[in-house]
PDB file of C-alpha atoms in Angstrom:
ATOM      1  CA  UNK A   1    -160.096 113.369  42.263  1.00  0.00           C
ATOM      2  CA  UNK A   2    -158.372 114.943  39.201  1.00  0.00           C
ATOM      3  CA  UNK A   3    -159.645 114.229  35.672  1.00  0.00           C
ATOM      4  CA  UNK A   4    -157.607 115.067  32.599  1.00  0.00           C
ATOM      5  CA  UNK A   5    -158.824 114.853  28.983  1.00  0.00           C
ATOM      6  CA  UNK A   6    -155.687 114.220  27.002  1.00  0.00           C
ATOM      7  CA  UNK A   7    -154.775 113.248  23.434  1.00  0.00           C
ATOM      8  CA  UNK A   8    -153.037 110.124  22.167  1.00  0.00           C
ATOM      9  CA  UNK A   9    -151.625 111.171  18.799  1.00  0.00           C
ATOM     10  CA  UNK A  10    -148.525 110.582  16.686  1.00  0.00           C
ATOM     11  CA  UNK A  11    -146.104 107.990  18.052  1.00  0.00           C
ATOM     12  CA  UNK A  12    -148.158 107.730  21.268  1.00  0.00           C
ATOM     13  CA  UNK A  13    -151.028 106.097  19.279  1.00  0.00           C
ATOM     14  CA  UNK A  14    -148.822 103.013  19.079  1.00  0.00           C
ATOM     15  CA  UNK A  15    -148.509 102.685  22.871  1.00  0.00           C
ATOM     16  CA  UNK A  16    -150.404  99.768  24.261  1.00  0.00           C
ATOM     17  CA  UNK A  17    -153.014 100.622  26.939  1.00  0.00           C
ATOM     18  CA  UNK A  18    -150.697  99.306  29.734  1.00  0.00           C
ATOM     19  CA  UNK A  19    -147.691 101.334  28.359  1.00  0.00           C
ATOM     20  CA  UNK A  20    -149.927 104.438  28.096  1.00  0.00           C
ATOM     21  CA  UNK A  21    -150.930 104.028  31.671  1.00  0.00           C
ATOM     22  CA  UNK A  22    -147.385 103.848  32.781  1.00  0.00           C
ATOM     23  CA  UNK A  23    -146.578 107.019  30.883  1.00  0.00           C
ATOM     24  CA  UNK A  24    -149.533 108.851  32.487  1.00  0.00           C
ATOM     25  CA  UNK A  25    -148.635 107.596  35.946  1.00  0.00           C
ATOM     26  CA  UNK A  26    -145.025 108.767  35.450  1.00  0.00           C
ATOM     27  CA  UNK A  27    -146.366 112.098  34.401  1.00  0.00           C
ATOM     28  CA  UNK A  28    -148.263 112.282  37.704  1.00  0.00           C
ATOM     29  CA  UNK A  29    -145.174 111.530  39.621  1.00  0.00           C
ATOM     30  CA  UNK A  30    -143.125 114.143  37.778  1.00  0.00           C
ATOM     31  CA  UNK A  31    -145.660 116.799  38.507  1.00  0.00           C
ATOM     32  CA  UNK A  32    -145.812 115.767  42.129  1.00  0.00           C
ATOM     33  CA  UNK A  33    -149.558 115.248  42.108  1.00  0.00           C
ATOM     34  CA  UNK A  34    -149.636 113.381  45.382  1.00  0.00           C
ATOM     35  CA  UNK A  35    -151.774 110.470  43.949  1.00  0.00           C
ATOM     36  CA  UNK A  36    -152.980 108.016  46.497  1.00  0.00           C
ATOM     37  CA  UNK A  37    -151.815 104.419  46.451  1.00  0.00           C
ATOM     38  CA  UNK A  38    -153.739 101.289  47.170  1.00  0.00           C
ATOM     39  CA  UNK A  39    -153.051  99.353  50.363  1.00  0.00           C
ATOM     40  CA  UNK A  40    -151.825  95.800  50.387  1.00  0.00           C
ATOM     41  CA  UNK A  41    -148.818  93.673  49.531  1.00  0.00           C
ATOM     42  CA  UNK A  42    -148.119  95.449  46.214  1.00  0.00           C
ATOM     43  CA  UNK A  43    -149.349  99.073  46.476  1.00  0.00           C
ATOM     44  CA  UNK A  44    -150.173 100.694  43.175  1.00  0.00           C
ATOM     45  CA  UNK A  45    -151.206 104.257  42.101  1.00  0.00           C
ATOM     46  CA  UNK A  46    -155.059 104.614  42.120  1.00  0.00           C
ATOM     47  CA  UNK A  47    -155.969 105.744  38.580  1.00  0.00           C
ATOM     48  CA  UNK A  48    -158.719 105.053  36.066  1.00  0.00           C
ATOM     49  CA  UNK A  49    -159.238 105.383  32.325  1.00  0.00           C
ATOM     50  CA  UNK A  50    -162.050 104.822  29.866  1.00  0.00           C
ATOM     51  CA  UNK A  51    -162.248 102.065  27.180  1.00  0.00           C
ATOM     52  CA  UNK A  52    -158.824 101.690  25.555  1.00  0.00           C
ATOM     53  CA  UNK A  53    -158.353 102.199  21.824  1.00  0.00           C
ATOM     54  CA  UNK A  54    -157.032  99.624  19.372  1.00  0.00           C
ATOM     55  CA  UNK A  55    -153.305 100.062  18.724  1.00  0.00           C
ATOM     56  CA  UNK A  56    -152.545 102.807  16.239  1.00  0.00           C
ATOM     57  CA  UNK A  57    -155.907 104.631  16.499  1.00  0.00           C
ATOM     58  CA  UNK A  58    -155.369 108.265  17.521  1.00  0.00           C
ATOM     59  CA  UNK A  59    -157.481 110.233  19.998  1.00  0.00           C
ATOM     60  CA  UNK A  60    -158.183 113.901  20.971  1.00  0.00           C
ATOM     61  CA  UNK A  61    -160.340 112.761  23.929  1.00  0.00           C
ATOM     62  CA  UNK A  62    -158.863 110.247  26.328  1.00  0.00           C
ATOM     63  CA  UNK A  63    -159.917 110.524  29.948  1.00  0.00           C
ATOM     64  CA  UNK A  64    -157.499 109.846  32.868  1.00  0.00           C
ATOM     65  CA  UNK A  65    -158.591 110.027  36.491  1.00  0.00           C
ATOM     66  CA  UNK A  66    -156.192 110.095  39.439  1.00  0.00           C
ATOM     67  CA  UNK A  67    -157.093 109.872  43.112  1.00  0.00           C
ATOM     68  CA  UNK A  68    -155.459 113.044  44.387  1.00  0.00           C
ATOM     69  CA  UNK A  69    -156.483 115.692  46.923  1.00  0.00           C
ATOM     70  CA  UNK A  70    -154.983 118.589  44.947  1.00  0.00           C
ATOM     71  CA  UNK A  71    -157.125 121.437  43.540  1.00  0.00           C
ATOM     72  CA  UNK A  72    -156.548 124.276  41.157  1.00  0.00           C
ATOM     73  CA  UNK A  73    -157.545 123.081  37.686  1.00  0.00           C
ATOM     74  CA  UNK A  74    -155.564 125.670  35.616  1.00  0.00           C
ATOM     75  CA  UNK A  75    -152.364 125.071  37.564  1.00  0.00           C
ATOM     76  CA  UNK A  76    -152.775 121.263  37.392  1.00  0.00           C
ATOM     77  CA  UNK A  77    -153.346 121.349  33.681  1.00  0.00           C
ATOM     78  CA  UNK A  78    -150.188 123.451  33.188  1.00  0.00           C
ATOM     79  CA  UNK A  79    -148.169 121.115  35.402  1.00  0.00           C
ATOM     80  CA  UNK A  80    -149.479 118.043  33.634  1.00  0.00           C
ATOM     81  CA  UNK A  81    -148.560 119.413  30.165  1.00  0.00           C
ATOM     82  CA  UNK A  82    -145.132 120.456  31.328  1.00  0.00           C
ATOM     83  CA  UNK A  83    -144.425 116.806  32.249  1.00  0.00           C
ATOM     84  CA  UNK A  84    -146.354 114.846  29.663  1.00  0.00           C
ATOM     85  CA  UNK A  85    -144.981 113.747  26.251  1.00  0.00           C
ATOM     86  CA  UNK A  86    -146.172 115.826  23.267  1.00  0.00           C
ATOM     87  CA  UNK A  87    -148.517 113.129  21.959  1.00  0.00           C
ATOM     88  CA  UNK A  88    -150.322 112.896  25.303  1.00  0.00           C
ATOM     89  CA  UNK A  89    -150.832 116.453  26.441  1.00  0.00           C
ATOM     90  CA  UNK A  90    -154.185 117.500  27.948  1.00  0.00           C
ATOM     91  CA  UNK A  91    -156.646 120.240  27.016  1.00  0.00           C
ATOM     92  CA  UNK A  92    -158.914 119.917  30.061  1.00  0.00           C
ATOM     93  CA  UNK A  93    -158.596 119.428  33.822  1.00  0.00           C
ATOM     94  CA  UNK A  94    -161.493 118.906  36.189  1.00  0.00           C
ATOM     95  CA  UNK A  95    -161.333 118.504  39.969  1.00  0.00           C
ATOM     96  CA  UNK A  96    -164.215 116.321  41.285  1.00  0.00           C
ATOM     97  CA  UNK A  97    -165.295 114.977  44.756  1.00  0.00           C
ATOM     98  CA  UNK A  98    -165.344 111.331  43.826  1.00  0.00           C
ATOM     99  CA  UNK A  99    -164.501 108.973  40.953  1.00  0.00           C
ATOM    100  CA  UNK A 100    -166.814 109.904  38.054  1.00  0.00           C
ATOM    101  CA  UNK A 101    -166.694 106.310  36.905  1.00  0.00           C
ATOM    102  CA  UNK A 102    -166.424 107.226  33.294  1.00  0.00           C
ATOM    103  CA  UNK A 103    -165.548 103.676  32.265  1.00  0.00           C
ATOM    104  CA  UNK A 104    -169.062 102.630  33.226  1.00  0.00           C
ATOM    105  CA  UNK A 105    -170.848 105.792  32.028  1.00  0.00           C
ATOM    106  CA  UNK A 106    -169.319 106.230  28.594  1.00  0.00           C
ATOM    107  CA  UNK A 107    -171.423 104.399  26.010  1.00  0.00           C
ATOM    108  CA  UNK A 108    -170.358 105.942  22.630  1.00  0.00           C
ATOM    109  CA  UNK A 109    -167.358 107.622  20.898  1.00  0.00           C
ATOM    110  CA  UNK A 110    -167.315 109.859  17.784  1.00  0.00           C
ATOM    111  CA  UNK A 111    -164.535 109.329  15.267  1.00  0.00           C
ATOM    112  CA  UNK A 112    -163.161 110.971  12.126  1.00  0.00           C
ATOM    113  CA  UNK A 113    -161.614 108.775   9.507  1.00  0.00           C
ATOM    114  CA  UNK A 114    -159.353 110.367   6.869  1.00  0.00           C
ATOM    115  CA  UNK A 115    -159.429 108.159   3.765  1.00  0.00           C
ATOM    116  CA  UNK A 116    -157.165 107.775   0.733  1.00  0.00           C
ATOM    117  CA  UNK A 117    -159.769 109.052  -1.555  1.00  0.00           C
ATOM    118  CA  UNK A 118    -163.393 110.469  -1.584  1.00  0.00           C
ATOM    119  CA  UNK A 119    -165.856 108.384   0.415  1.00  0.00           C
ATOM    120  CA  UNK A 120    -169.103 107.407  -1.314  1.00  0.00           C
ATOM    121  CA  UNK A 121    -172.292 108.290   0.447  1.00  0.00           C
ATOM    122  CA  UNK A 122    -173.226 104.647  -0.211  1.00  0.00           C
ATOM    123  CA  UNK A 123    -171.562 103.840   3.081  1.00  0.00           C
ATOM    124  CA  UNK A 124    -174.431 105.684   4.880  1.00  0.00           C
ATOM    125  CA  UNK A 125    -176.882 102.953   3.582  1.00  0.00           C
ATOM    126  CA  UNK A 126    -175.663 100.877   6.623  1.00  0.00           C
ATOM    127  CA  UNK A 127    -177.961 102.991   8.773  1.00  0.00           C
ATOM    128  CA  UNK A 128    -180.943 101.679   6.856  1.00  0.00           C
ATOM    129  CA  UNK A 129    -179.996  98.089   7.322  1.00  0.00           C
ATOM    130  CA  UNK A 130    -181.600  95.753   9.804  1.00  0.00           C
ATOM    131  CA  UNK A 131    -178.311  93.840  10.221  1.00  0.00           C
ATOM    132  CA  UNK A 132    -174.717  94.560   9.552  1.00  0.00           C
ATOM    133  CA  UNK A 133    -172.263  91.602   9.819  1.00  0.00           C
ATOM    134  CA  UNK A 134    -168.541  92.169   9.841  1.00  0.00           C
ATOM    135  CA  UNK A 135    -165.404  90.082  10.545  1.00  0.00           C
ATOM    136  CA  UNK A 136    -163.733  90.358  13.983  1.00  0.00           C
ATOM    137  CA  UNK A 137    -160.925  88.485  15.545  1.00  0.00           C
ATOM    138  CA  UNK A 138    -161.561  87.012  18.947  1.00  0.00           C
ATOM    139  CA  UNK A 139    -158.970  84.847  20.707  1.00  0.00           C
ATOM    140  CA  UNK A 140    -157.195  84.187  17.435  1.00  0.00           C
ATOM    141  CA  UNK A 141    -160.401  83.165  15.688  1.00  0.00           C
ATOM    142  CA  UNK A 142    -162.116  85.211  12.986  1.00  0.00           C
ATOM    143  CA  UNK A 143    -165.809  85.484  13.619  1.00  0.00           C
ATOM    144  CA  UNK A 144    -168.830  86.930  11.872  1.00  0.00           C
ATOM    145  CA  UNK A 145    -170.363  89.564  14.182  1.00  0.00           C
ATOM    146  CA  UNK A 146    -173.571  91.453  13.824  1.00  0.00           C
ATOM    147  CA  UNK A 147    -173.101  95.075  14.943  1.00  0.00           C
ATOM    148  CA  UNK A 148    -175.818  97.161  13.469  1.00  0.00           C
ATOM    149  CA  UNK A 149    -177.167  98.270  16.825  1.00  0.00           C
ATOM    150  CA  UNK A 150    -173.725  99.507  17.788  1.00  0.00           C
ATOM    151  CA  UNK A 151    -173.582 101.945  14.895  1.00  0.00           C
ATOM    152  CA  UNK A 152    -175.305 105.284  15.834  1.00  0.00           C
ATOM    153  CA  UNK A 153    -174.342 107.498  12.947  1.00  0.00           C
ATOM    154  CA  UNK A 154    -172.276 107.595   9.730  1.00  0.00           C
ATOM    155  CA  UNK A 155    -171.634 110.653   7.552  1.00  0.00           C
ATOM    156  CA  UNK A 156    -169.392 110.738   4.393  1.00  0.00           C
ATOM    157  CA  UNK A 157    -167.815 114.189   3.746  1.00  0.00           C
ATOM    158  CA  UNK A 158    -165.328 114.283   0.865  1.00  0.00           C
ATOM    159  CA  UNK A 159    -162.451 112.029   1.848  1.00  0.00           C
ATOM    160  CA  UNK A 160    -163.541 111.975   5.416  1.00  0.00           C
ATOM    161  CA  UNK A 161    -166.021 109.723   7.281  1.00  0.00           C
ATOM    162  CA  UNK A 162    -167.580 110.751  10.606  1.00  0.00           C
ATOM    163  CA  UNK A 163    -168.956 108.073  12.867  1.00  0.00           C
ATOM    164  CA  UNK A 164    -170.642 107.558  16.299  1.00  0.00           C
ATOM    165  CA  UNK A 165    -170.123 104.028  17.532  1.00  0.00           C
ATOM    166  CA  UNK A 166    -170.841 102.144  20.752  1.00  0.00           C
ATOM    167  CA  UNK A 167    -168.184 102.089  23.431  1.00  0.00           C
ATOM    168  CA  UNK A 168    -167.814 100.475  26.762  1.00  0.00           C
ATOM    169  CA  UNK A 169    -169.635  97.288  27.708  1.00  0.00           C
ATOM    170  CA  UNK A 170    -171.067  97.085  24.181  1.00  0.00           C
ATOM    171  CA  UNK A 171    -167.801  98.205  22.514  1.00  0.00           C
ATOM    172  CA  UNK A 172    -167.419  98.129  18.759  1.00  0.00           C
ATOM    173  CA  UNK A 173    -163.848  97.915  17.625  1.00  0.00           C
ATOM    174  CA  UNK A 174    -163.469 100.872  15.401  1.00  0.00           C
ATOM    175  CA  UNK A 175    -160.475  99.567  13.536  1.00  0.00           C
ATOM    176  CA  UNK A 176    -162.373  96.309  12.647  1.00  0.00           C
ATOM    177  CA  UNK A 177    -165.478  98.270  11.609  1.00  0.00           C
ATOM    178  CA  UNK A 178    -163.484 100.649   9.282  1.00  0.00           C
ATOM    179  CA  UNK A 179    -161.759  97.636   7.787  1.00  0.00           C
ATOM    180  CA  UNK A 180    -165.095  96.145   7.017  1.00  0.00           C
ATOM    181  CA  UNK A 181    -166.057  99.276   5.068  1.00  0.00           C
ATOM    182  CA  UNK A 182    -163.644  98.296   2.263  1.00  0.00           C
ATOM    183  CA  UNK A 183    -166.674  96.792   0.519  1.00  0.00           C
ATOM    184  CA  UNK A 184    -167.938 100.412   0.140  1.00  0.00           C
ATOM    185  CA  UNK A 185    -164.597 101.620  -1.262  1.00  0.00           C
ATOM    186  CA  UNK A 186    -163.364 103.027   2.076  1.00  0.00           C
ATOM    187  CA  UNK A 187    -159.570 103.041   2.144  1.00  0.00           C
ATOM    188  CA  UNK A 188    -158.112 103.701   5.612  1.00  0.00           C
ATOM    189  CA  UNK A 189    -155.914 102.065   8.261  1.00  0.00           C
ATOM    190  CA  UNK A 190    -155.970 102.325  12.000  1.00  0.00           C
ATOM    191  CA  UNK A 191    -153.760 105.383  12.163  1.00  0.00           C
ATOM    192  CA  UNK A 192    -156.241 107.339   9.836  1.00  0.00           C
ATOM    193  CA  UNK A 193    -158.833 107.058  12.650  1.00  0.00           C
ATOM    194  CA  UNK A 194    -159.117 109.772  15.297  1.00  0.00           C
ATOM    195  CA  UNK A 195    -161.428 109.511  18.284  1.00  0.00           C
ATOM    196  CA  UNK A 196    -162.933 113.056  18.704  1.00  0.00           C
ATOM    197  CA  UNK A 197    -164.996 112.675  21.913  1.00  0.00           C
ATOM    198  CA  UNK A 198    -166.574 110.176  24.294  1.00  0.00           C
ATOM    199  CA  UNK A 199    -170.199 110.271  25.360  1.00  0.00           C
ATOM    200  CA  UNK A 200    -172.429 109.205  28.191  1.00  0.00           C
ATOM    201  CA  UNK A 201    -176.213 108.673  27.878  1.00  0.00           C
ATOM    202  CA  UNK A 202    -178.209 111.164  29.866  1.00  0.00           C
ATOM    203  CA  UNK A 203    -181.961 111.158  29.569  1.00  0.00           C
ATOM    204  CA  UNK A 204    -181.775 109.175  26.379  1.00  0.00           C
ATOM    205  CA  UNK A 205    -179.348 111.511  24.699  1.00  0.00           C
ATOM    206  CA  UNK A 206    -175.647 111.477  24.123  1.00  0.00           C
ATOM    207  CA  UNK A 207    -173.743 113.995  26.299  1.00  0.00           C
ATOM    208  CA  UNK A 208    -169.928 114.638  26.001  1.00  0.00           C
ATOM    209  CA  UNK A 209    -168.062 113.071  28.938  1.00  0.00           C
ATOM    210  CA  UNK A 210    -166.490 116.440  29.703  1.00  0.00           C
ATOM    211  CA  UNK A 211    -169.956 117.902  30.355  1.00  0.00           C
ATOM    212  CA  UNK A 212    -170.870 115.439  33.035  1.00  0.00           C
ATOM    213  CA  UNK A 213    -167.716 116.462  35.029  1.00  0.00           C
ATOM    214  CA  UNK A 214    -169.120 119.872  35.761  1.00  0.00           C
TER     215      UNK A 214
END
């Protein structure tokens, strides 16, 4: 198995999850990565990703896994970047024996939000609340959703906001959350948000996904 940590920035941030997968699979074909295909009536390339981002949100830490027997991490990273579009190039390659199942293991993501003006530290008061209710669209209906337990950290720093939010089975949509912060004077849109890293829970602590690949 080959695992790449790649970015999704610039125009690539506006690719849907399905289109991004197509781009990554085309990249694997271009680099002749010998990815295995499923058996059956309609064979498909065996690849895996972590929880997809909302459209427009950028990332420096997307994980893409391909079922391939190839080894040689440095060479594979160079081959991947020679074939990938600029907005989706990788900074890490790991060869592992079996599927690391990151989609199931990743439980949190860190984000940086660049805002139009300085962010008040008042936003950090959310951490002291027992409940935090925000609006979220679900199947075309706007609902009030209580999400306090999905917010692990918030830190204002000048015109930037750093956050650690729940991902995976208990996913908190980062664009909806940032939109809800307008009540604290936070001015930002989806493309102002960058996912910095994804984390698994190990022994009750958050560990970067790249670390559990070692």
